Amino acid sequence: MSEKTPYLDIPGEKSRALLARRQEFVARGVGSAMDVFAAKADGAIIEDVDGNRYIDFAGGIGTMNVGHARPEVTRAIAEQAAKFTHTCFSVMMYEPYVELAERIVNLAPGDFPKKAIFFNSGAEAVENAVKIARYATGRPAIISFDNAFHGRTLMTMTMTSKVKPYKHRFGPFAPEVYQAPFPYAYRLDMTPQEASDYCIAELESMFVGEVAPDQVAAVIIEPVQGEGGFIVAPPGFLSALKEVCHKYGILFVADEIQSGFCRTGRMFAVEHDGVEPDMIIIAKSMGAGMPISGVVGRAEIMDAPLPGMLGGTYSGNPVACAAANAVLDLYEREDMAARSREIGLVVTDRFLKFQELFAFVGDVRGLGGMVAMELVKDRTTKEPDSHAASDILETAHHHGLVLIKAGIYDNVIRVLVPLCVTDEQLRQGLDILEMTCAMVAQVADATTTV
Ligand SMILES: Cc1ncc(COP(=O)(O)O)c(C=O)c1O
């Protein structure tokens, strides 16, 4: 093991030089999980400027489901860039946008007429879903959930849960946003079914105590909360939620920015529950790192805003659309949803083993290839252990594994490995993680035989 995963003395010389320039010229508000700089990447491997190689378990925070530098995608980008890089769809239209809309409409669940529209970032797509929902319903209020993450713009930051670093001193926030409890069974100390029933009941109480349901335009939910710590909505919760929405004429909107595009073992996570959202918000792994996002939904809702009410200078940029079309080909051709399910089984199996070995692994959870473990100081009190998580990350980085955290308490280790990862790379990455956990457990004297 130690031979295969030598200790990397990072940041290396070239990274250190770049770091000095970064510190001088780049605003510190943009954080970086690692102190190294990428030189190139291929599949599930990234190489830094000093030649250190890493297995990538972060996938650009879930943008790289198809893998880095896939020739099919880079070729599509180069070919489109050579033709033209931009006309602005609001000025002169182009085919890649229409092709992408047609394909996304056909992929989104629901046997009813649908339409799609594209933007640049995830937050921008969420903002636009809110605009569309408000315009279509004539209602002002939006309901999001505890632990949610929807972005860093004013509206999406308001809909987001974690105070630091996302909201602290960035107020005042947008009005008419209400937060309902999410069925986080582990922290609610409930079975998934109990958590689900409890949250539906709480939502109904919100309609009495906080906001009249006839004022609510949309409920916007992540089927698997991403930044919140890979908290999976229990089976049946999304359908129950959709029923409540239907009863009050509220739109049911799924934010699949992190959970979409095969990450959970289906094209969209809502498919596990057989739910057909009124709108789905997409981004991240639709473009293999190119800035593209979108909203797809029922045609009559999507068509509510009049021409000119939606859009943006770069929205649905032709190069990004070409990349996304190539990415969709790969999902289909390589059945990446099936691969995600396989990866999920392997990772879950190992994480459950970690839970037996290391006392700080409090919970293991996930859906398909979207798997995480939540670290605690004590399994009874469930006191979050963000220090163990930070130590594991740092040690893993030094052994050639790109790893990131999540969770409202910063104590969740999550896996967003590109789905093209080989079995050997996956095993190696998990071996590094096990070794890392063992080292951190030893230091904390936390090893146990539970
Ligand atoms: C579920 C979800 N919604 C919205 C966003 C915001 O996307 P972006 O960072 O592209 O604005 C993210 C980003 O992590 C996300 O995971």
GROMACS .gro file of C-alpha atoms and ligand atoms in nm:
model
  466
    1MET     CA    1   0.000   0.000   0.000
    2SER     CA    2   0.258   0.258   0.104
    3GLU     CA    3   0.463   0.168  -0.204
    4LYS     CA    4   0.167   0.226  -0.433
    5THR     CA    5   0.059   0.542  -0.261
    6PRO     CA    6   0.374   0.729  -0.160
    7TYR     CA    7   0.347   1.038   0.053
    8LEU     CA    8   0.332   1.340  -0.178
    9ASP     CA    9   0.527   1.641  -0.065
   10ILE     CA   10   0.267   1.892  -0.176
   11PRO     CA   11   0.242   2.168  -0.272
   12GLY     CA   12   0.543   2.110  -0.497
   13GLU     CA   13   0.770   2.385  -0.619
   14LYS     CA   14   0.559   2.494  -0.917
   15SER     CA   15   0.239   2.487  -0.715
   16ARG     CA   16   0.405   2.691  -0.440
   17ALA     CA   17   0.508   2.956  -0.694
   18LEU     CA   18   0.155   2.971  -0.833
   19LEU     CA   19   0.013   2.981  -0.482
   20ALA     CA   20   0.215   3.291  -0.405
   21ARG     CA   21   0.075   3.463  -0.715
   22ARG     CA   22  -0.275   3.339  -0.633
   23GLN     CA   23  -0.247   3.483  -0.283
   24GLU     CA   24  -0.135   3.816  -0.420
   25PHE     CA   25  -0.385   3.854  -0.702
   26VAL     CA   26  -0.691   3.633  -0.642
   27ALA     CA   27  -0.955   3.735  -0.391
   28ARG     CA   28  -0.950   3.497  -0.098
   29GLY     CA   29  -1.330   3.460  -0.099
   30VAL     CA   30  -1.295   3.180  -0.350
   31GLY     CA   31  -1.171   2.895  -0.135
   32SER     CA   32  -0.971   2.596  -0.260
   33ALA     CA   33  -0.972   2.252  -0.099
   34MET     CA   34  -0.614   2.181  -0.208
   35ASP     CA   35  -0.298   2.391  -0.240
   36VAL     CA   36  -0.198   2.245  -0.577
   37PHE     CA   37  -0.263   2.347  -0.936
   38ALA     CA   38  -0.387   2.116  -1.210
   39ALA     CA   39  -0.179   2.063  -1.522
   40LYS     CA   40  -0.384   1.797  -1.700
   41ALA     CA   41  -0.647   1.534  -1.637
   42ASP     CA   42  -0.768   1.216  -1.799
   43GLY     CA   43  -1.069   1.005  -1.700
   44ALA     CA   44  -1.057   0.987  -1.321
   45ILE     CA   45  -0.694   1.101  -1.285
   46ILE     CA   46  -0.562   1.455  -1.237
   47GLU     CA   47  -0.196   1.552  -1.260
   48ASP     CA   48  -0.069   1.868  -1.093
   49VAL     CA   49   0.193   2.109  -1.226
   50ASP     CA   50   0.467   1.926  -1.034
   51GLY     CA   51   0.377   1.591  -1.188
   52ASN     CA   52   0.193   1.451  -0.883
   53ARG     CA   53  -0.096   1.227  -0.983
   54TYR     CA   54  -0.426   1.197  -0.798
   55ILE     CA   55  -0.732   0.976  -0.821
   56ASP     CA   56  -1.019   1.222  -0.842
   57PHE     CA   57  -1.299   1.146  -0.596
   58ALA     CA   58  -1.439   1.499  -0.628
   59GLY     CA   59  -1.503   1.520  -1.003
   60GLY     CA   60  -1.502   1.900  -1.002
   61ILE     CA   61  -1.776   1.882  -0.734
   62GLY     CA   62  -1.990   1.652  -0.942
   63THR     CA   63  -1.943   1.807  -1.283
   64MET     CA   64  -1.726   1.534  -1.433
   65ASN     CA   65  -1.951   1.225  -1.436
   66VAL     CA   66  -1.826   1.136  -1.786
   67GLY     CA   67  -1.463   1.189  -1.681
   68HIS     CA   68  -1.191   1.439  -1.762
   69ALA     CA   69  -1.081   1.519  -2.116
   70ARG     CA   70  -1.298   1.262  -2.287
   71PRO     CA   71  -1.193   1.282  -2.655
   72GLU     CA   72  -1.557   1.277  -2.772
   73VAL     CA   73  -1.627   1.590  -2.565
   74THR     CA   74  -1.306   1.780  -2.642
   75ARG     CA   75  -1.358   1.708  -3.013
   76ALA     CA   76  -1.714   1.845  -3.000
   77ILE     CA   77  -1.588   2.156  -2.819
   78ALA     CA   78  -1.305   2.212  -3.069
   79GLU     CA   79  -1.530   2.159  -3.371
   80GLN     CA   80  -1.793   2.402  -3.245
   81ALA     CA   81  -1.528   2.657  -3.138
   82ALA     CA   82  -1.378   2.645  -3.488
   83LYS     CA   83  -1.720   2.720  -3.642
   84PHE     CA   84  -1.820   3.001  -3.405
   85THR     CA   85  -1.806   3.053  -3.029
   86HIS     CA   86  -2.097   3.287  -2.983
   87THR     CA   87  -2.376   3.474  -3.153
   88CYS     CA   88  -2.604   3.497  -2.845
   89PHE     CA   89  -2.913   3.282  -2.882
   90SER     CA   90  -3.124   3.596  -2.824
   91VAL     CA   91  -2.974   3.747  -3.143
   92MET     CA   92  -2.912   3.464  -3.387
   93MET     CA   93  -3.002   3.108  -3.296
   94TYR     CA   94  -2.801   2.791  -3.357
   95GLU     CA   95  -2.876   2.421  -3.382
   96PRO     CA   96  -2.675   2.281  -3.085
   97TYR     CA   97  -2.910   2.466  -2.845
   98VAL     CA   98  -3.222   2.325  -3.009
   99GLU     CA   99  -3.070   1.976  -3.028
  100LEU     CA  100  -2.984   1.989  -2.660
  101ALA     CA  101  -3.333   2.110  -2.566
  102GLU     CA  102  -3.489   1.827  -2.766
  103ARG     CA  103  -3.270   1.568  -2.599
  104ILE     CA  104  -3.317   1.700  -2.246
  105VAL     CA  105  -3.694   1.714  -2.299
  106ASN     CA  106  -3.689   1.349  -2.407
  107LEU     CA  107  -3.471   1.245  -2.112
  108ALA     CA  108  -3.672   1.421  -1.841
  109PRO     CA  109  -3.935   1.201  -1.680
  110GLY     CA  110  -4.301   1.269  -1.764
  111ASP     CA  111  -4.518   1.166  -2.053
  112PHE     CA  112  -4.639   1.518  -2.125
  113PRO     CA  113  -4.522   1.804  -2.348
  114LYS     CA  114  -4.205   1.962  -2.207
  115LYS     CA  115  -3.969   2.244  -2.298
  116ALA     CA  116  -3.619   2.341  -2.188
  117ILE     CA  117  -3.414   2.657  -2.154
  118PHE     CA  118  -3.043   2.698  -2.081
  119PHE     CA  119  -2.825   2.919  -1.862
  120ASN     CA  120  -2.465   2.925  -1.738
  121SER     CA  121  -2.448   2.824  -1.372
  122GLY     CA  122  -2.655   2.615  -1.139
  123ALA     CA  123  -2.757   2.917  -0.932
  124GLU     CA  124  -2.870   3.099  -1.245
  125ALA     CA  125  -3.090   2.805  -1.341
  126VAL     CA  126  -3.245   2.797  -0.992
  127GLU     CA  127  -3.311   3.172  -1.013
  128ASN     CA  128  -3.485   3.120  -1.344
  129ALA     CA  129  -3.692   2.828  -1.217
  130VAL     CA  130  -3.815   3.064  -0.945
  131LYS     CA  131  -3.896   3.333  -1.203
  132ILE     CA  132  -4.084   3.085  -1.420
  133ALA     CA  133  -4.273   2.940  -1.122
  134ARG     CA  134  -4.376   3.284  -0.998
  135TYR     CA  135  -4.485   3.402  -1.340
  136ALA     CA  136  -4.674   3.081  -1.419
  137THR     CA  137  -4.861   3.071  -1.087
  138GLY     CA  138  -4.885   3.441  -1.003
  139ARG     CA  139  -4.773   3.350  -0.649
  140PRO     CA  140  -4.471   3.494  -0.465
  141ALA     CA  141  -4.353   3.235  -0.212
  142ILE     CA  142  -4.092   2.961  -0.250
  143ILE     CA  143  -4.035   2.671  -0.014
  144SER     CA  144  -3.690   2.513   0.014
  145PHE     CA  145  -3.554   2.279   0.282
  146ASP     CA  146  -3.324   2.255   0.583
  147ASN     CA  147  -2.970   2.160   0.478
  148ALA     CA  148  -3.040   2.268   0.121
  149PHE     CA  149  -2.785   2.420  -0.111
  150HIS     CA  150  -2.907   2.602  -0.420
  151GLY     CA  151  -2.626   2.849  -0.497
  152ARG     CA  152  -2.457   3.174  -0.405
  153THR     CA  153  -2.673   3.443  -0.569
  154LEU     CA  154  -2.914   3.646  -0.357
  155MET     CA  155  -3.220   3.426  -0.412
  156THR     CA  156  -3.037   3.094  -0.408
  157MET     CA  157  -2.832   3.194  -0.104
  158THR     CA  158  -3.160   3.275   0.070
  159MET     CA  159  -3.291   2.929  -0.020
  160THR     CA  160  -2.970   2.772   0.108
  161SER     CA  161  -2.935   2.649   0.464
  162LYS     CA  162  -2.579   2.667   0.584
  163VAL     CA  163  -2.506   3.000   0.747
  164LYS     CA  164  -2.125   2.994   0.733
  165PRO     CA  165  -1.971   3.040   0.485
  166TYR     CA  166  -2.268   3.085   0.251
  167LYS     CA  167  -2.491   3.344   0.421
  168HIS     CA  168  -2.311   3.506   0.710
  169ARG     CA  169  -2.315   3.889   0.673
  170PHE     CA  170  -2.445   3.864   0.315
  171GLY     CA  171  -2.798   3.969   0.407
  172PRO     CA  172  -3.055   4.108   0.387
  173PHE     CA  173  -3.197   3.809   0.209
  174ALA     CA  174  -3.471   3.778  -0.051
  175PRO     CA  175  -3.825   3.785   0.087
  176GLU     CA  176  -4.089   3.513   0.057
  177VAL     CA  177  -3.858   3.215   0.104
  178TYR     CA  178  -3.962   2.955   0.363
  179GLN     CA  179  -3.768   2.652   0.477
  180ALA     CA  180  -3.931   2.319   0.553
  181PRO     CA  181  -3.761   2.032   0.738
  182PHE     CA  182  -3.587   1.774   0.521
  183PRO     CA  183  -3.622   1.407   0.623
  184TYR     CA  184  -3.268   1.370   0.755
  185ALA     CA  185  -3.345   1.042   0.928
  186TYR     CA  186  -3.002   1.006   1.091
  187ARG     CA  187  -3.012   1.341   1.270
  188LEU     CA  188  -3.385   1.330   1.339
  189ASP     CA  189  -3.323   0.996   1.510
  190MET     CA  190  -3.606   0.843   1.315
  191THR     CA  191  -3.656   0.565   1.065
  192PRO     CA  192  -3.673   0.694   0.707
  193GLN     CA  193  -4.049   0.638   0.704
  194GLU     CA  194  -4.097   0.826   1.032
  195ALA     CA  195  -3.878   1.110   0.907
  196SER     CA  196  -4.077   1.126   0.588
  197ASP     CA  197  -4.415   1.134   0.769
  198TYR     CA  198  -4.285   1.391   1.016
  199CYS     CA  199  -4.165   1.626   0.740
  200ILE     CA  200  -4.489   1.603   0.545
  201ALA     CA  201  -4.681   1.683   0.866
  202GLU     CA  202  -4.447   1.977   0.938
  203LEU     CA  203  -4.500   2.113   0.589
  204GLU     CA  204  -4.876   2.103   0.640
  205SER     CA  205  -4.826   2.293   0.969
  206MET     CA  206  -4.620   2.555   0.786
  207PHE     CA  207  -4.925   2.621   0.571
  208VAL     CA  208  -5.113   2.708   0.889
  209GLY     CA  209  -4.845   2.891   1.083
  210GLU     CA  210  -4.615   3.050   0.825
  211VAL     CA  211  -4.742   3.089   0.471
  212ALA     CA  212  -5.076   3.026   0.303
  213PRO     CA  213  -5.041   2.749   0.045
  214ASP     CA  214  -5.223   2.957  -0.216
  215GLN     CA  215  -4.931   3.203  -0.197
  216VAL     CA  216  -4.669   2.938  -0.269
  217ALA     CA  217  -4.543   2.918  -0.627
  218ALA     CA  218  -4.307   2.624  -0.588
  219VAL     CA  219  -4.148   2.374  -0.356
  220ILE     CA  220  -3.786   2.329  -0.467
  221ILE     CA  221  -3.607   2.021  -0.339
  222GLU     CA  222  -3.283   1.829  -0.397
  223PRO     CA  223  -3.386   1.461  -0.420
  224VAL     CA  224  -3.048   1.383  -0.266
  225GLN     CA  225  -2.909   1.684  -0.083
  226GLY     CA  226  -2.558   1.742  -0.215
  227GLU     CA  227  -2.373   2.008  -0.016
  228GLY     CA  228  -2.601   1.921   0.277
  229GLY     CA  229  -2.422   1.587   0.305
  230PHE     CA  230  -2.574   1.340   0.060
  231ILE     CA  231  -2.898   1.309   0.251
  232VAL     CA  232  -3.130   1.090   0.048
  233ALA     CA  233  -3.501   1.166   0.052
  234PRO     CA  234  -3.653   0.842   0.189
  235PRO     CA  235  -3.844   0.626  -0.061
  236GLY     CA  236  -4.194   0.764  -0.101
  237PHE     CA  237  -4.112   1.111   0.036
  238LEU     CA  238  -4.090   1.284  -0.301
  239SER     CA  239  -4.420   1.134  -0.419
  240ALA     CA  240  -4.588   1.232  -0.092
  241LEU     CA  241  -4.447   1.584  -0.132
  242LYS     CA  242  -4.566   1.603  -0.487
  243GLU     CA  243  -4.916   1.504  -0.373
  244VAL     CA  244  -4.918   1.788  -0.120
  245CYS     CA  245  -4.804   2.028  -0.394
  246HIS     CA  246  -5.075   1.902  -0.627
  247LYS     CA  247  -5.342   1.952  -0.360
  248TYR     CA  248  -5.256   2.323  -0.329
  249GLY     CA  249  -5.161   2.400  -0.691
  250ILE     CA  250  -4.794   2.441  -0.595
  251LEU     CA  251  -4.528   2.350  -0.852
  252PHE     CA  252  -4.299   2.062  -0.760
  253VAL     CA  253  -3.945   2.146  -0.869
  254ALA     CA  254  -3.646   1.912  -0.837
  255ASP     CA  255  -3.299   2.062  -0.813
  256GLU     CA  256  -3.098   1.783  -0.977
  257ILE     CA  257  -2.787   1.993  -1.024
  258GLN     CA  258  -2.572   1.753  -0.821
  259SER     CA  259  -2.788   1.438  -0.826
  260GLY     CA  260  -2.866   1.437  -1.198
  261PHE     CA  261  -2.701   1.284  -1.503
  262CYS     CA  262  -2.649   0.926  -1.382
  263ARG     CA  263  -2.489   1.014  -1.049
  264THR     CA  264  -2.750   0.820  -0.849
  265GLY     CA  265  -2.780   0.529  -1.091
  266ARG     CA  266  -3.065   0.681  -1.293
  267MET     CA  267  -3.053   0.973  -1.533
  268PHE     CA  268  -3.236   1.178  -1.267
  269ALA     CA  269  -3.268   1.089  -0.899
  270VAL     CA  270  -3.644   1.155  -0.895
  271GLU     CA  271  -3.686   0.849  -1.116
  272HIS     CA  272  -3.609   0.626  -0.816
  273ASP     CA  273  -3.938   0.744  -0.666
  274GLY     CA  274  -4.127   0.745  -0.996
  275VAL     CA  275  -4.189   1.118  -0.960
  276GLU     CA  276  -4.246   1.351  -1.255
  277PRO     CA  277  -4.155   1.704  -1.144
  278ASP     CA  278  -4.320   2.011  -1.296
  279MET     CA  279  -3.968   2.142  -1.350
  280ILE     CA  280  -3.619   1.995  -1.312
  281ILE     CA  281  -3.314   2.216  -1.265
  282ILE     CA  282  -2.995   2.082  -1.422
  283ALA     CA  283  -2.627   2.183  -1.443
  284LYS     CA  284  -2.291   2.034  -1.337
  285SER     CA  285  -2.246   1.700  -1.514
  286MET     CA  286  -2.451   1.799  -1.818
  287GLY     CA  287  -2.153   1.980  -1.971
  288ALA     CA  288  -1.839   1.804  -1.842
  289GLY     CA  289  -1.716   2.126  -1.689
  290MET     CA  290  -1.838   2.366  -1.955
  291PRO     CA  291  -2.059   2.630  -1.794
  292ILE     CA  292  -2.408   2.520  -1.886
  293SER     CA  293  -2.725   2.475  -1.683
  294GLY     CA  294  -3.093   2.462  -1.757
  295VAL     CA  295  -3.454   2.417  -1.659
  296VAL     CA  296  -3.678   2.157  -1.818
  297GLY     CA  297  -4.045   2.126  -1.739
  298ARG     CA  298  -4.407   2.113  -1.841
  299ALA     CA  299  -4.448   2.308  -2.165
  300GLU     CA  300  -4.735   2.523  -2.039
  301ILE     CA  301  -4.531   2.631  -1.734
  302MET     CA  302  -4.209   2.685  -1.928
  303ASP     CA  303  -4.396   2.890  -2.187
  304ALA     CA  304  -4.563   3.117  -1.932
  305PRO     CA  305  -4.298   3.397  -1.943
  306LEU     CA  306  -4.319   3.594  -2.266
  307PRO     CA  307  -4.036   3.629  -2.522
  308GLY     CA  308  -3.752   3.839  -2.380
  309MET     CA  309  -3.840   3.770  -2.017
  310LEU     CA  310  -3.577   3.498  -1.981
  311GLY     CA  311  -3.225   3.446  -2.113
  312GLY     CA  312  -2.883   3.605  -2.078
  313THR     CA  313  -2.590   3.702  -2.294
  314TYR     CA  314  -2.401   3.374  -2.263
  315SER     CA  315  -2.694   3.146  -2.176
  316GLY     CA  316  -2.680   2.823  -2.373
  317ASN     CA  317  -2.350   2.917  -2.533
  318PRO     CA  318  -2.296   2.707  -2.850
  319VAL     CA  319  -1.965   2.555  -2.736
  320ALA     CA  320  -2.121   2.451  -2.404
  321CYS     CA  321  -2.425   2.310  -2.587
  322ALA     CA  322  -2.198   2.110  -2.820
  323ALA     CA  323  -2.014   1.972  -2.516
  324ALA     CA  324  -2.343   1.879  -2.348
  325ASN     CA  325  -2.469   1.700  -2.660
  326ALA     CA  326  -2.147   1.495  -2.667
  327VAL     CA  327  -2.181   1.423  -2.295
  328LEU     CA  328  -2.536   1.293  -2.341
  329ASP     CA  329  -2.408   1.057  -2.613
  330LEU     CA  330  -2.159   0.913  -2.363
  331TYR     CA  331  -2.422   0.857  -2.093
  332GLU     CA  332  -2.629   0.660  -2.339
  333ARG     CA  333  -2.349   0.475  -2.517
  334GLU     CA  334  -2.165   0.368  -2.202
  335ASP     CA  335  -2.472   0.312  -1.982
  336MET     CA  336  -2.322   0.527  -1.711
  337ALA     CA  337  -2.630   0.492  -1.494
  338ALA     CA  338  -2.553   0.121  -1.461
  339ARG     CA  339  -2.188   0.198  -1.390
  340SER     CA  340  -2.296   0.443  -1.120
  341ARG     CA  341  -2.498   0.168  -0.951
  342GLU     CA  342  -2.193  -0.063  -0.960
  343ILE     CA  343  -1.969   0.209  -0.816
  344GLY     CA  344  -2.229   0.277  -0.549
  345LEU     CA  345  -2.226  -0.086  -0.437
  346VAL     CA  346  -1.846  -0.100  -0.417
  347VAL     CA  347  -1.815   0.230  -0.228
  348THR     CA  348  -2.102   0.153   0.011
  349ASP     CA  349  -1.957  -0.186   0.088
  350ARG     CA  350  -1.620  -0.034   0.177
  351PHE     CA  351  -1.776   0.252   0.376
  352LEU     CA  352  -1.977   0.001   0.581
  353LYS     CA  353  -1.649  -0.178   0.650
  354PHE     CA  354  -1.498   0.156   0.757
  355GLN     CA  355  -1.794   0.194   0.992
  356GLU     CA  356  -1.696  -0.134   1.157
  357LEU     CA  357  -1.332  -0.028   1.181
  358PHE     CA  358  -1.350   0.336   1.279
  359ALA     CA  359  -1.563   0.476   1.560
  360PHE     CA  360  -1.596   0.814   1.392
  361VAL     CA  361  -1.800   0.678   1.100
  362GLY     CA  362  -2.150   0.747   1.231
  363ASP     CA  363  -2.359   0.702   0.919
  364VAL     CA  364  -2.311   0.560   0.570
  365ARG     CA  365  -2.568   0.659   0.312
  366GLY     CA  366  -2.625   0.726  -0.053
  367LEU     CA  367  -2.806   0.648  -0.372
  368GLY     CA  368  -2.625   0.481  -0.663
  369GLY     CA  369  -2.280   0.631  -0.703
  370MET     CA  370  -2.363   0.926  -0.474
  371VAL     CA  371  -2.229   0.787  -0.146
  372ALA     CA  372  -2.103   0.950   0.173
  373MET     CA  373  -2.010   0.883   0.532
  374GLU     CA  374  -2.091   1.118   0.817
  375LEU     CA  375  -1.828   1.150   1.089
  376VAL     CA  376  -1.914   1.194   1.457
  377LYS     CA  377  -1.722   1.223   1.782
  378ASP     CA  378  -1.964   0.991   1.953
  379ARG     CA  379  -2.213   0.757   1.792
  380THR     CA  380  -2.468   0.808   2.068
  381THR     CA  381  -2.466   1.187   2.087
  382LYS     CA  382  -2.387   1.214   1.714
  383GLU     CA  383  -2.174   1.520   1.785
  384PRO     CA  384  -2.032   1.613   1.443
  385ASP     CA  385  -1.658   1.559   1.390
  386SER     CA  386  -1.548   1.816   1.136
  387HIS     CA  387  -1.186   1.789   1.253
  388ALA     CA  388  -1.164   1.421   1.162
  389ALA     CA  389  -1.313   1.505   0.822
  390SER     CA  390  -1.056   1.782   0.762
  391ASP     CA  391  -0.770   1.557   0.875
  392ILE     CA  392  -0.888   1.277   0.646
  393LEU     CA  393  -0.905   1.517   0.352
  394GLU     CA  394  -0.559   1.654   0.410
  395THR     CA  395  -0.403   1.312   0.459
  396ALA     CA  396  -0.583   1.175   0.153
  397HIS     CA  397  -0.457   1.464  -0.061
  398HIS     CA  398  -0.101   1.383   0.048
  399HIS     CA  399  -0.153   1.024  -0.065
  400GLY     CA  400  -0.286   1.109  -0.408
  401LEU     CA  401  -0.662   1.119  -0.355
  402VAL     CA  402  -0.869   1.427  -0.435
  403LEU     CA  403  -1.139   1.425  -0.171
  404ILE     CA  404  -1.397   1.679  -0.055
  405LYS     CA  405  -1.637   1.726   0.233
  406ALA     CA  406  -1.999   1.826   0.261
  407GLY     CA  407  -2.260   1.867   0.529
  408ILE     CA  408  -2.401   2.149   0.731
  409TYR     CA  409  -2.146   2.059   1.002
  410ASP     CA  410  -1.860   2.002   0.754
  411ASN     CA  411  -1.834   1.644   0.872
  412VAL     CA  412  -1.937   1.438   0.571
  413ILE     CA  413  -1.691   1.270   0.334
  414ARG     CA  414  -1.853   1.237  -0.007
  415VAL     CA  415  -1.765   1.055  -0.327
  416LEU     CA  416  -1.827   1.215  -0.666
  417VAL     CA  417  -1.577   1.010  -0.862
  418PRO     CA  418  -1.609   1.027  -1.242
  419LEU     CA  419  -1.822   0.733  -1.352
  420CYS     CA  420  -1.559   0.628  -1.605
  421VAL     CA  421  -1.326   0.535  -1.317
  422THR     CA  422  -1.175   0.189  -1.365
  423ASP     CA  423  -1.231  -0.084  -1.105
  424GLU     CA  424  -0.860  -0.067  -1.019
  425GLN     CA  425  -0.860   0.311  -0.972
  426LEU     CA  426  -1.172   0.290  -0.757
  427ARG     CA  427  -1.018   0.019  -0.540
  428GLN     CA  428  -0.696   0.218  -0.508
  429GLY     CA  429  -0.885   0.532  -0.411
  430LEU     CA  430  -1.080   0.343  -0.146
  431ASP     CA  431  -0.759   0.182  -0.019
  432ILE     CA  432  -0.605   0.528   0.022
  433LEU     CA  433  -0.917   0.641   0.204
  434GLU     CA  434  -0.906   0.341   0.438
  435MET     CA  435  -0.540   0.399   0.512
  436THR     CA  436  -0.614   0.767   0.570
  437CYS     CA  437  -0.901   0.690   0.808
  438ALA     CA  438  -0.674   0.448   0.996
  439MET     CA  439  -0.404   0.715   1.033
  440VAL     CA  440  -0.652   0.974   1.155
  441ALA     CA  441  -0.817   0.724   1.390
  442GLN     CA  442  -0.478   0.632   1.532
  443VAL     CA  443  -0.388   0.993   1.595
  444ALA     CA  444  -0.722   1.057   1.760
  445ASP     CA  445  -0.695   0.728   1.942
  446ALA     CA  446  -1.041   0.659   1.813
  447THR     CA  447  -1.000   0.310   1.671
  448THR     CA  448  -1.264   0.077   1.796
  449THR     CA  449  -1.403  -0.268   1.737
  450VAL     CA  450  -1.771  -0.186   1.746
  451LIG     C1  451  -2.806   2.109  -0.569
  451LIG     C2  452  -2.731   2.230  -0.615
  451LIG     N1  453  -2.800   2.337  -0.656
  451LIG     C3  454  -2.738   2.448  -0.699
  451LIG     C4  455  -2.600   2.457  -0.701
  451LIG     C5  456  -2.533   2.582  -0.749
  451LIG     O1  457  -2.468   2.558  -0.869
  451LIG     P1  458  -2.354   2.659  -0.922
  451LIG     O2  459  -2.240   2.647  -0.826
  451LIG     O3  460  -2.321   2.610  -1.059
  451LIG     O4  461  -2.414   2.794  -0.922
  451LIG     C6  462  -2.524   2.347  -0.658
  451LIG     C7  463  -2.378   2.354  -0.655
  451LIG     O5  464  -2.311   2.281  -0.585
  451LIG     C8  465  -2.592   2.232  -0.613
  451LIG     O6  466  -2.525   2.124  -0.571
   0.00000   0.00000   0.00000
